[in-house]
Amino acid sequence: MYNNNNGANQNGRSSQYSGGNNGYNSASAPSRAMTLPENYVDEAERIMQIITQNNNSITTSKIRRIYNLICEIYNTENLSCDSQLAPESKTALNMARVRIAYEAGRDGKVKDFTDKTHIIEYIKGINSRENFINFARYMEALIAYHKFYGGKEN
């Protein structure tokens, strides 16, 4: 039977294969959820050693601004005995993810940092209070190793 839509699907979009990113180019593909590795401290050290070798890398104060978003949630969750995050902590974590994405969009150094450290993907992968606590410790390790390897202050 003759198809009169010239290769377009019902929505008017091309039905031809456009690659493996579900229609997104590699720069705009949504980040996927990732689980923080058990050796997150070693991973933080490895990543910050690479990042600080670049003289044009993120400053400690910018990393601390991101960390402060996480600290507010950590202070609430650290007092909890529940195995799951509180609903308000889940909301705050999602808003932190939005804020980090915004900062990464504004500043290439922050984008490079978020890409190498996978913090947005790790936030998406948080599914328990324990995962969140480990993520907060990972963020702390990133700051510590940034300082240790001589990262820029301001």
XYZ file of C-alpha atoms in Angstrom:
154
model
C 0.000 0.000 0.000
C 1.211 3.504 -0.781
C 2.267 5.623 2.207
C 1.585 9.313 1.619
C 3.427 10.755 4.630
C 6.911 10.823 3.053
C 8.660 8.996 5.900
C 6.930 10.854 8.727
C 5.212 9.084 11.612
C 1.803 10.020 13.051
C 3.303 13.035 14.806
C 4.814 14.371 11.591
C 8.338 13.488 12.655
C 10.704 11.457 10.533
C 10.386 7.762 11.178
C 13.934 7.086 10.031
C 16.465 5.955 12.624
C 18.210 8.964 14.120
C 20.794 7.265 16.293
C 20.858 5.695 19.707
C 19.884 8.706 21.810
C 16.103 8.617 21.256
C 16.188 11.711 19.080
C 18.562 13.719 21.269
C 21.995 14.754 20.142
C 24.799 13.818 22.508
C 24.954 17.315 24.018
C 21.274 17.397 24.977
C 20.518 13.769 25.862
C 19.009 13.459 29.344
C 21.394 12.170 31.981
C 20.824 8.642 33.206
C 20.644 7.545 36.817
C 23.875 6.057 38.146
C 24.717 4.321 41.397
C 27.596 5.808 43.360
C 30.460 3.284 43.422
C 31.520 1.780 46.751
C 35.007 3.234 46.265
C 33.598 6.762 45.928
C 36.466 8.312 47.918
C 39.061 6.819 45.557
C 36.927 7.933 42.621
C 36.753 11.487 44.015
C 40.529 11.548 44.373
C 41.080 10.273 40.827
C 38.656 12.775 39.304
C 39.937 15.788 41.228
C 43.517 14.941 40.341
C 42.490 15.203 36.672
C 40.353 18.328 37.097
C 42.966 20.302 39.047
C 45.618 19.691 36.382
C 43.647 22.093 34.193
C 44.551 25.662 35.163
C 41.149 26.806 33.931
C 39.141 24.480 36.203
C 36.303 25.067 38.660
C 37.020 27.013 41.842
C 36.611 25.692 45.373
C 33.904 28.279 46.060
C 31.781 27.006 43.154
C 32.117 23.415 44.366
C 31.179 24.578 47.871
C 28.046 26.299 46.545
C 26.937 22.987 45.067
C 27.914 21.182 48.267
C 25.871 23.644 50.365
C 22.735 22.569 48.479
C 23.473 18.996 49.543
C 24.434 19.966 53.129
C 21.011 21.421 53.828
C 19.444 18.060 52.997
C 22.189 16.165 54.832
C 21.501 18.077 58.051
C 17.884 16.896 57.943
C 18.625 13.312 56.941
C 21.531 12.852 59.357
C 19.089 13.080 62.276
C 16.626 10.605 60.758
C 16.523 6.886 61.531
C 14.307 6.045 58.559
C 15.810 4.026 55.703
C 14.115 6.219 53.090
C 14.566 9.900 52.408
C 11.889 12.193 53.782
C 9.529 13.523 51.080
C 10.783 17.075 51.620
C 14.368 15.843 51.206
C 13.442 14.184 47.904
C 11.952 17.465 46.735
C 15.009 19.423 47.881
C 17.307 16.922 46.154
C 15.404 17.320 42.884
C 15.632 21.093 43.212
C 19.370 20.801 43.907
C 19.681 18.787 40.701
C 17.868 21.550 38.809
C 20.118 24.221 40.337
C 23.269 22.251 39.484
C 22.070 21.804 35.893
C 21.395 25.553 35.683
C 24.872 26.409 36.986
C 26.418 23.920 34.541
C 24.531 25.590 31.703
C 25.815 29.022 32.738
C 29.459 28.121 33.329
C 31.568 25.756 31.249
C 33.854 25.028 34.208
C 30.889 23.840 36.276
C 29.677 21.781 33.299
C 33.084 20.128 32.995
C 32.999 19.397 36.739
C 29.493 17.903 36.651
C 30.338 15.819 33.580
C 33.492 14.360 35.115
C 32.078 13.801 38.608
C 28.665 12.518 37.408
C 26.935 14.311 40.275
C 23.685 14.829 38.365
C 23.576 11.149 37.424
C 24.384 10.125 41.003
C 21.611 12.361 42.353
C 19.185 10.701 39.950
C 20.332 7.304 41.253
C 19.705 8.071 44.942
C 16.938 5.763 46.150
C 17.564 5.565 49.899
C 18.794 7.602 52.823
C 22.020 5.552 52.904
C 22.674 6.312 49.210
C 22.156 9.993 49.919
C 24.510 10.011 52.934
C 27.209 8.360 50.802
C 26.617 10.913 48.055
C 27.058 13.768 50.553
C 30.336 12.185 51.654
C 31.389 11.900 47.998
C 30.778 15.635 47.586
C 32.862 16.296 50.689
C 35.661 14.133 49.260
C 35.572 16.100 46.000
C 36.130 19.348 47.916
C 38.900 17.827 50.021
C 40.804 16.441 47.035
C 40.289 19.646 45.069
C 42.037 21.463 47.912
C 44.664 18.708 48.313
C 45.656 18.842 44.644
C 45.869 22.634 44.648
C 42.577 23.581 43.039
C 41.815 27.260 42.552
C 40.293 29.167 45.460
C 38.184 31.829 43.755
